[in-house]
Tab-separated table of C-alpha atoms in Angstrom:
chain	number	residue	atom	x	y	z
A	285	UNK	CA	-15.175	-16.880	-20.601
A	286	UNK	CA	-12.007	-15.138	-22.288
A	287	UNK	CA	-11.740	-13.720	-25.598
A	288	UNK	CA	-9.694	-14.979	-28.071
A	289	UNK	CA	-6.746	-12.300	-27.406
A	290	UNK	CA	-7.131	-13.286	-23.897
A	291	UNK	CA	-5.826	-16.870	-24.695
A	292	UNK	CA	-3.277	-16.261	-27.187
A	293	UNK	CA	-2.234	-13.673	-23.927
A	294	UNK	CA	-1.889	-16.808	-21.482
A	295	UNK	CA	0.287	-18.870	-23.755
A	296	UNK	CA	2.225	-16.007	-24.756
A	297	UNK	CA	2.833	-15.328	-20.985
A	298	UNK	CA	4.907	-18.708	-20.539
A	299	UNK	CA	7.453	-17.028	-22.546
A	300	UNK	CA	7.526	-14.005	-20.407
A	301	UNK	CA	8.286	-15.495	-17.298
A	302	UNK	CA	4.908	-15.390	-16.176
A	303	UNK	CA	2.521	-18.112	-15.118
A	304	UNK	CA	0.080	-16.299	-16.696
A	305	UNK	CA	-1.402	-12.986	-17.923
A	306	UNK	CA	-5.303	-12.015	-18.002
A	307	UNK	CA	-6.400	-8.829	-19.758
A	308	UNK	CA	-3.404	-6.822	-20.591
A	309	UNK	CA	-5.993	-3.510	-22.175
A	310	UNK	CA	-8.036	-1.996	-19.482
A	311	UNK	CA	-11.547	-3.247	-19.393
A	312	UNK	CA	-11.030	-6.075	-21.638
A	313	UNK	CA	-11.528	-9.228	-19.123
A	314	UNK	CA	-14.588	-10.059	-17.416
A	315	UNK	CA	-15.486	-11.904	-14.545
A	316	UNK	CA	-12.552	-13.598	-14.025
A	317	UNK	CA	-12.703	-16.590	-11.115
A	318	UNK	CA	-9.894	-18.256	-9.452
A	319	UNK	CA	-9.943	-20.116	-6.723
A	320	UNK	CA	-8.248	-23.535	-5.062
A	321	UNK	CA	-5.465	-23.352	-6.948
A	322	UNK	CA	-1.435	-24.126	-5.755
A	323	UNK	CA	0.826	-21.544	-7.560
A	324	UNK	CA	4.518	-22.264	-6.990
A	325	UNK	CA	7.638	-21.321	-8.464
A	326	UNK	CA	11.274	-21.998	-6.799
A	327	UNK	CA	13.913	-19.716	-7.484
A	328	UNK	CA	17.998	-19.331	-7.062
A	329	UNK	CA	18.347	-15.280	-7.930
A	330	UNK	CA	17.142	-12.710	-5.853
A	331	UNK	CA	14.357	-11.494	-8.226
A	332	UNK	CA	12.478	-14.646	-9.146
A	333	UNK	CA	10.889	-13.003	-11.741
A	334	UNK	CA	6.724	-11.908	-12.234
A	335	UNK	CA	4.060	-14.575	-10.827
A	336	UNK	CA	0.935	-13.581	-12.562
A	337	UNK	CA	-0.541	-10.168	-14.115
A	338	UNK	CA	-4.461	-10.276	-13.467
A	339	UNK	CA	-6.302	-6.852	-15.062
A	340	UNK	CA	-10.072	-7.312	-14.921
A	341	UNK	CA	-13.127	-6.405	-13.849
A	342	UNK	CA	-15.323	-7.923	-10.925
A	343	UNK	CA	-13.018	-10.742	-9.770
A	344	UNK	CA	-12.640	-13.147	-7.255
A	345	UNK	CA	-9.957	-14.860	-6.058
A	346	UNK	CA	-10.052	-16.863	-3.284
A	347	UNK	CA	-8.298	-19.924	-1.093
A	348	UNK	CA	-5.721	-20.282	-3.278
A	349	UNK	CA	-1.653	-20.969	-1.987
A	350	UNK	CA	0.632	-18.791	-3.859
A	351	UNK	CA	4.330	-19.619	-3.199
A	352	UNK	CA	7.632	-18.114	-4.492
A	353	UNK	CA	6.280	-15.865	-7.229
A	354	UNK	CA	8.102	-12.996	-6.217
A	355	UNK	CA	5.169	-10.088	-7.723
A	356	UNK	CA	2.258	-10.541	-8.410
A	357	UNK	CA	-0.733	-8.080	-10.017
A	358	UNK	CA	-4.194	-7.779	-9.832
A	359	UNK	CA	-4.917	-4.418	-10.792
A	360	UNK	CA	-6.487	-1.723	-13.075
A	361	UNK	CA	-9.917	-3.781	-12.682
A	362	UNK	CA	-13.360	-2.118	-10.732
A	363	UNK	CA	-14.758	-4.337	-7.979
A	364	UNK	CA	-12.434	-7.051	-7.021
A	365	UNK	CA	-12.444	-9.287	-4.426
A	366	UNK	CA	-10.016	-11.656	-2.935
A	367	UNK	CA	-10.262	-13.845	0.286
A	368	UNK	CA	-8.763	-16.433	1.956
A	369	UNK	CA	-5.337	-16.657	0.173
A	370	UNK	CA	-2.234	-17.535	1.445
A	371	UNK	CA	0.927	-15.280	-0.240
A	372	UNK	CA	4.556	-16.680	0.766
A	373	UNK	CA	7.280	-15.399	-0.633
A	374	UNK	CA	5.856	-13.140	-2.869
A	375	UNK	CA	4.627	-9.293	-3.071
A	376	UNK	CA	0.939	-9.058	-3.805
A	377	UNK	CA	0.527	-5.781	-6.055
A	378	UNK	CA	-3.368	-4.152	-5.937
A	379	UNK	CA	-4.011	-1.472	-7.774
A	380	UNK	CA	-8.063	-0.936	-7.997
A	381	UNK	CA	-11.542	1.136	-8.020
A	382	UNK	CA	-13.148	-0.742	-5.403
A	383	UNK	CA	-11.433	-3.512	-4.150
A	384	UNK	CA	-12.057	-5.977	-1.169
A	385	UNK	CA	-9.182	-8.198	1.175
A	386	UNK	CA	-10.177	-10.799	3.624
A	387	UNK	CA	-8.947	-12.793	5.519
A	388	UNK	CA	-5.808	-13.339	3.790
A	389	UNK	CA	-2.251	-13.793	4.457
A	390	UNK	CA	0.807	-11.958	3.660
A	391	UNK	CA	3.689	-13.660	4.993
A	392	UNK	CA	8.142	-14.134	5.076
A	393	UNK	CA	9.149	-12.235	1.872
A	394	UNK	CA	12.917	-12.401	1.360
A	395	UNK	CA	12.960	-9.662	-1.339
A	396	UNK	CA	11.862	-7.020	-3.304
A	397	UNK	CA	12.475	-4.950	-0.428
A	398	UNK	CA	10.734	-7.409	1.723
A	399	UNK	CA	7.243	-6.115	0.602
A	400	UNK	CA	4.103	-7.719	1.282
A	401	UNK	CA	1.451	-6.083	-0.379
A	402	UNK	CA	2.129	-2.897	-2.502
A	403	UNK	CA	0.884	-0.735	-5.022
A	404	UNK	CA	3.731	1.345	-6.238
A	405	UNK	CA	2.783	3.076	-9.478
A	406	UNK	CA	3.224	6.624	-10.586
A	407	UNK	CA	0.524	8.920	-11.838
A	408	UNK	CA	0.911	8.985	-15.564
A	409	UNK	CA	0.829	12.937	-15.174
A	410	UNK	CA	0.917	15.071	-12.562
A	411	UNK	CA	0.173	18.591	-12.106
A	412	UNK	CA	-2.779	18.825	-15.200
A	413	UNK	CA	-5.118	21.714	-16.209
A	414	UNK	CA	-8.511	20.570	-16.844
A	415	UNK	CA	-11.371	22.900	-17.815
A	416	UNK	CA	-15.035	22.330	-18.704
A	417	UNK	CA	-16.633	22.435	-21.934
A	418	UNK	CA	-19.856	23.448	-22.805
A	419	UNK	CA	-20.944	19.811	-22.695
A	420	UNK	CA	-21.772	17.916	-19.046
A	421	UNK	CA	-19.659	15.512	-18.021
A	422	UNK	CA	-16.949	16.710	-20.901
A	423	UNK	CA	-13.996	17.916	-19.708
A	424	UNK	CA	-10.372	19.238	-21.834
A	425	UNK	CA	-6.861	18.668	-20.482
A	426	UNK	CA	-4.780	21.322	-21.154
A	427	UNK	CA	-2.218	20.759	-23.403
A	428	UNK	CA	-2.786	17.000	-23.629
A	429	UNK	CA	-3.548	14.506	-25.962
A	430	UNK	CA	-4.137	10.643	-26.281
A	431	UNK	CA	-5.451	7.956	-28.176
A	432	UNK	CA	-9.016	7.715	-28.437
A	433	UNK	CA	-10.328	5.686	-25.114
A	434	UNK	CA	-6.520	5.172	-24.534
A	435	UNK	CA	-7.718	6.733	-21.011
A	436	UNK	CA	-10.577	4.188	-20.265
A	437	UNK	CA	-10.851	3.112	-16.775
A	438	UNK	CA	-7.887	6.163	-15.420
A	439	UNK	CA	-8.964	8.316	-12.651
A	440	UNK	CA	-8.619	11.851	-11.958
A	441	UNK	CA	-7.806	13.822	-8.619
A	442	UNK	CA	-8.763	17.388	-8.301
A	443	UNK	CA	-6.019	18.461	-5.731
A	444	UNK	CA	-6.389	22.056	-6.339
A	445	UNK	CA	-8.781	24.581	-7.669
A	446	UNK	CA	-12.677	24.061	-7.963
A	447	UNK	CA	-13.665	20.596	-7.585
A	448	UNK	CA	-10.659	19.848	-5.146
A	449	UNK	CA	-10.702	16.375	-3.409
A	450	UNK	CA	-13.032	15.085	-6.217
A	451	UNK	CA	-12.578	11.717	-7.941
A	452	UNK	CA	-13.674	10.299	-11.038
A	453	UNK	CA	-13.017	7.597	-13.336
A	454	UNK	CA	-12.546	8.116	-17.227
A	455	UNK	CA	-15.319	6.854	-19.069
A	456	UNK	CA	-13.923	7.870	-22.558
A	457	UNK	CA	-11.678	9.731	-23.886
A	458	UNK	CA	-10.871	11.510	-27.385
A	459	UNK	CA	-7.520	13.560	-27.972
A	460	UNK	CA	-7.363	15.674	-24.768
A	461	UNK	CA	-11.127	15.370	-24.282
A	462	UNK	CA	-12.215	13.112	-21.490
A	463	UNK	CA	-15.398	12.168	-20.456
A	464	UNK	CA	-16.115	11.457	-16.659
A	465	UNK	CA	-18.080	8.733	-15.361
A	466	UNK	CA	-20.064	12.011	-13.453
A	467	UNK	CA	-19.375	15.260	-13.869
A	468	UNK	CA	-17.950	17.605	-11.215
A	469	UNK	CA	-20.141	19.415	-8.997
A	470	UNK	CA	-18.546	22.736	-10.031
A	471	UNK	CA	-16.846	24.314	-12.998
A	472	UNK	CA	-13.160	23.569	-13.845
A	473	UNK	CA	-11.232	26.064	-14.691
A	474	UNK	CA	-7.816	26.810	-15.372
A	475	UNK	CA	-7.401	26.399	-11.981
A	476	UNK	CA	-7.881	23.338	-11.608
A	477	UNK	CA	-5.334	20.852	-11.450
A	478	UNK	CA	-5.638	17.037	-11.317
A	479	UNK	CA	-3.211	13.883	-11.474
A	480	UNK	CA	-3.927	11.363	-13.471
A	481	UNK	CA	-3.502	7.889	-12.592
A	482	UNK	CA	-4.579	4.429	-12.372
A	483	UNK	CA	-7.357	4.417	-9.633
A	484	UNK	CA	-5.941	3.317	-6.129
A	485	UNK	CA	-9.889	3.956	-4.606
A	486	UNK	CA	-12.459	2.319	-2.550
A	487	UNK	CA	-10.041	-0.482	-0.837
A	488	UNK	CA	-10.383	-2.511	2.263
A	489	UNK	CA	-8.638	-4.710	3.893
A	490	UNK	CA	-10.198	-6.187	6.551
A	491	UNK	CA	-8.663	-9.432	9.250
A	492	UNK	CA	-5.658	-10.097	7.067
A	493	UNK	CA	-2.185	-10.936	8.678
A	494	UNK	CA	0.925	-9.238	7.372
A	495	UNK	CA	3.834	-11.219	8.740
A	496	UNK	CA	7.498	-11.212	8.166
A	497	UNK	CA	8.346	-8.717	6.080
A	498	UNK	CA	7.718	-4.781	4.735
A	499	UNK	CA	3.894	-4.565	5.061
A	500	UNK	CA	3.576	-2.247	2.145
A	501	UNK	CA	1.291	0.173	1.024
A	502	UNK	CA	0.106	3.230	-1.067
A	503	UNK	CA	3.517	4.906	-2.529
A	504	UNK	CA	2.022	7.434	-5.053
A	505	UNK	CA	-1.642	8.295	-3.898
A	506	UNK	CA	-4.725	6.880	-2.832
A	507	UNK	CA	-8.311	7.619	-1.565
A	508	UNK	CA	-10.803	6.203	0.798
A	509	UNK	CA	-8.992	3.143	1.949
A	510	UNK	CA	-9.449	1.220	5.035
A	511	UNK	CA	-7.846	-1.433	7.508
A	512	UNK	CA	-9.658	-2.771	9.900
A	513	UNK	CA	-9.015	-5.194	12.175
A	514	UNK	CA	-5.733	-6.019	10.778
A	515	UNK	CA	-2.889	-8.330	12.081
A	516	UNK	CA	0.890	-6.779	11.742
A	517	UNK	CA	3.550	-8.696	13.141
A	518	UNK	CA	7.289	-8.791	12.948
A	519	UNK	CA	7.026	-5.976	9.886
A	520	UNK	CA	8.846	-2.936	9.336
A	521	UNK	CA	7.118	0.184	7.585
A	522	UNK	CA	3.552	0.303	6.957
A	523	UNK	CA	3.797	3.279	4.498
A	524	UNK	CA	1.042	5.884	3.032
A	525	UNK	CA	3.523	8.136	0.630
A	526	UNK	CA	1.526	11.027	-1.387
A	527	UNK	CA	4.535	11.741	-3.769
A	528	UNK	CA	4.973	12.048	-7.271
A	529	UNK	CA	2.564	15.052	-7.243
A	530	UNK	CA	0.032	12.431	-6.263
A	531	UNK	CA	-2.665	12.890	-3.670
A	532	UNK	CA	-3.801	10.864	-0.461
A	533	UNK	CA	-7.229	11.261	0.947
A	534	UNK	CA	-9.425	9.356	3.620
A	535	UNK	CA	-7.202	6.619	5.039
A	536	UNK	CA	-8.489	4.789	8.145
A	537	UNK	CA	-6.783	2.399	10.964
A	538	UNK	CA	-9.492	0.814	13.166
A	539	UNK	CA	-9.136	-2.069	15.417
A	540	UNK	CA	-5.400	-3.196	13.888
A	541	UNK	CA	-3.236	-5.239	15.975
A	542	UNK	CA	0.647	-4.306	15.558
A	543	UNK	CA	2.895	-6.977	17.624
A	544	UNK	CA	6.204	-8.214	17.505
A	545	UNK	CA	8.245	-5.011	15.623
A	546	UNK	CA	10.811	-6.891	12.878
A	547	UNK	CA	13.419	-4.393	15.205
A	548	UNK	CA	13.382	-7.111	17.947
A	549	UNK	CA	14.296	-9.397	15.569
A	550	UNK	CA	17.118	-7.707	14.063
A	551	UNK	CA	19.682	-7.965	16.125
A	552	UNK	CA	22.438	-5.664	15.956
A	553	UNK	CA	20.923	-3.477	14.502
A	554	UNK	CA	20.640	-0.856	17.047
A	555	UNK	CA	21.152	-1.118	20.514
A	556	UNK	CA	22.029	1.952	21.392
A	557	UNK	CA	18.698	3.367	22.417
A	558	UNK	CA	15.253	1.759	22.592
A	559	UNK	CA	13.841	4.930	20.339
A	560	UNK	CA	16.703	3.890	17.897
A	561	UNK	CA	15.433	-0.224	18.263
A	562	UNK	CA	11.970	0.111	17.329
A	563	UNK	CA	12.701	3.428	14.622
A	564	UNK	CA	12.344	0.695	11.588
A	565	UNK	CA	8.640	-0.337	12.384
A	566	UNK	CA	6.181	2.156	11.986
A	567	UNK	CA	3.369	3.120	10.113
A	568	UNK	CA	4.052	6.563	8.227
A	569	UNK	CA	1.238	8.802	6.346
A	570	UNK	CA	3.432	10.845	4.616
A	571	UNK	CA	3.189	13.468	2.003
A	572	UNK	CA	6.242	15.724	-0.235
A	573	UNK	CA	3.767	18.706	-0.519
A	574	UNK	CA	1.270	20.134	1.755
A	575	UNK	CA	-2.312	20.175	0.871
A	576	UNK	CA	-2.171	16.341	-0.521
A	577	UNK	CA	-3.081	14.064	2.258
A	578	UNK	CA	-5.586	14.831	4.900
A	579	UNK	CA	-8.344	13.626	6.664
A	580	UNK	CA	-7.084	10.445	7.827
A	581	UNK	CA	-8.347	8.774	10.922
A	582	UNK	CA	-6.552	6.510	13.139
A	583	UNK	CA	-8.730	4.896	15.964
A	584	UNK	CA	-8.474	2.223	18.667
A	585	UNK	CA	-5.170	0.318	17.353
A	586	UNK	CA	-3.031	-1.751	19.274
A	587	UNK	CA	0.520	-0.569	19.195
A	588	UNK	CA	3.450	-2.736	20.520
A	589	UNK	CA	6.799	-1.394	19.748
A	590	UNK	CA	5.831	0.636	16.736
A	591	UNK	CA	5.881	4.243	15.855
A	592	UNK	CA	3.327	6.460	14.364
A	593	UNK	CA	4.644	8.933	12.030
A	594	UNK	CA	2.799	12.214	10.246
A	595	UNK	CA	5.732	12.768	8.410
A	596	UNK	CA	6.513	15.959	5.100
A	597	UNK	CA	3.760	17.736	4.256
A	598	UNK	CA	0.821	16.132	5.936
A	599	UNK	CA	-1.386	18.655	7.165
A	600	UNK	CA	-5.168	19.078	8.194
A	601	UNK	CA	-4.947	15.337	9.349
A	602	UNK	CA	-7.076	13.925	11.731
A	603	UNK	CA	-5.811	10.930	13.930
A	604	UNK	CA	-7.414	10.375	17.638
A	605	UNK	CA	-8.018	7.768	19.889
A	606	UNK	CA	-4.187	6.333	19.583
């Protein structure tokens, strides 16, 4: 059921531009279910303007058509799960701790740079001191101050100093005192530094197709995310970009299927070389500083015209079996 605030949020959304709007405070709507549902909106201008903005916890969305929406969220929420859907037209936006894809499709986006699925925000800060109190679990940012809970439902990166590659989520927060969902295993100290951000962690996306356009991904950060078995066809970049200051940990490719480059299709566009042809599909894991993305598998794909690219600072990366 939603809240009062939640309603007066929906209506208020028609005014917007939106079709509609659920929980626009972190943590404030629950159990959220949609599903059979035809979304559709025709447009004449190039940006057709926000779809829907979905921020909840343990959701489900599923066999619904979504048409012409240009961008849509679902985000900031903790165990989500959407299957079966069929996006045309428009960029699906998932930003998430703990999210599962299905099944779905992802298909002949016109726009927005062509992007099918993305999750494109910057960490809020970047480059943070945190230290430990006397009190588990307690933890003060250096220099920093907020609203109380203002922070409920953000995550943390350690990316350097004790407790690096940790992750935790924000339970509360008063001033510049935050309190983690579990504490680090070690002390923070003034070396530690951390980005903060809305949590990108805990995603998979399992027998989706991507077709037609930019396939998307992390640009900013993200940790322990996985695609398995996968269809990519006639799409350009499959991107993984730690920048920002952000961090990218634990990304796997298993069993993926990448056919038909969009180069073939663009004709013109190179035909000097074949190395030139297919240089605009490729999957990148890319980072601006060393030391923030590593340990990354990728493991009996299918490539078909595509490129592979460990690209800036990536270092300490593990990818076998191409």
């Amino acid at each position: 059921m939603l809240k009062g605030a939640e309603l007066r949020a929906l209506i208020a959304a028609e005014k917007s531009g939106y079709l509609f709007k659920v929980g626009q405070t972190k943590k404030n709507a629950k159990n959220v279910r949609i599903y059979n549902n035809w979304m559709f909106r025709e447009g004449t201008t190039q940006q057709m303007g926000w779809g829907y903005d979905i921020r909840a916890d343990y959701s489900y969305l599923s066999d619904n058509i979504i048409y012409g929406l240009d961008y849509v969220t679902y985000q900031s929420g903790e165990s989500l799960v959407y299957m079966n859907n069929d996006y045309e037209r428009t960029c699906m936006e998932m930003t998430a701790y703990g999210c599962y894809s299905q099944n779905n499709k992802y298909q002949n986006v016109p726009n927005n740079n062509r992007e099918l699925i993305v999750a494109d925000h910057v960490p809020d800060s970047q480059g943070v001191t945190m230290i430990s109190t006397k009190t588990e679990g307690i933890y003060t940012l250096v220099g920093k101050t907020f609203s109380t809970n203002e922070l409920v439902g953000y995550q943390i990166y350690v990316y350097s100093g004790p407790g690096k590659g940790s992750t935790r989520i924000i339970a509360g927060n008063s001033g510049g005192e935050i309190r983690l969902n579990s504490p680090l295993a070690v002390t923070a100290t003034l070396d530690t530094k951390i980005v903060l951000r809305i949590p990108r962690q805990h995603q998979y996306f399992i027998d989706n197709l991507f077709y037609n356009g930019c396939a998307g991904g992390f640009f900013g950060g993200c940790a322990d995310v996985i695609y398995d078995g996968n269809t990519f066809s006639r799409v350009t970049t499959q991107y993984q970009q730690a920048i920002f200051g952000d961090c990218n940990f634990y990304i796997s490719y298993v069993n993926n299927n990448f056919i038909d480059p969009f180069a073939l299709f663009n004709y013109g566009y190179a035909e000097d070389s074949m190395a030139t042809w297919v240089g605009s599909s490729y999957i990148q894991l890319y980072s601006m500083d060393t030391d923030k993305s590593y340990a990354h598998t990728f493991r009996r794909n299918s490539l078909d015209g595509y490129q592979l690219r460990l690209d800036g600072g990536v270092n300490r990366s593990l990818v076998n079996t191409v």
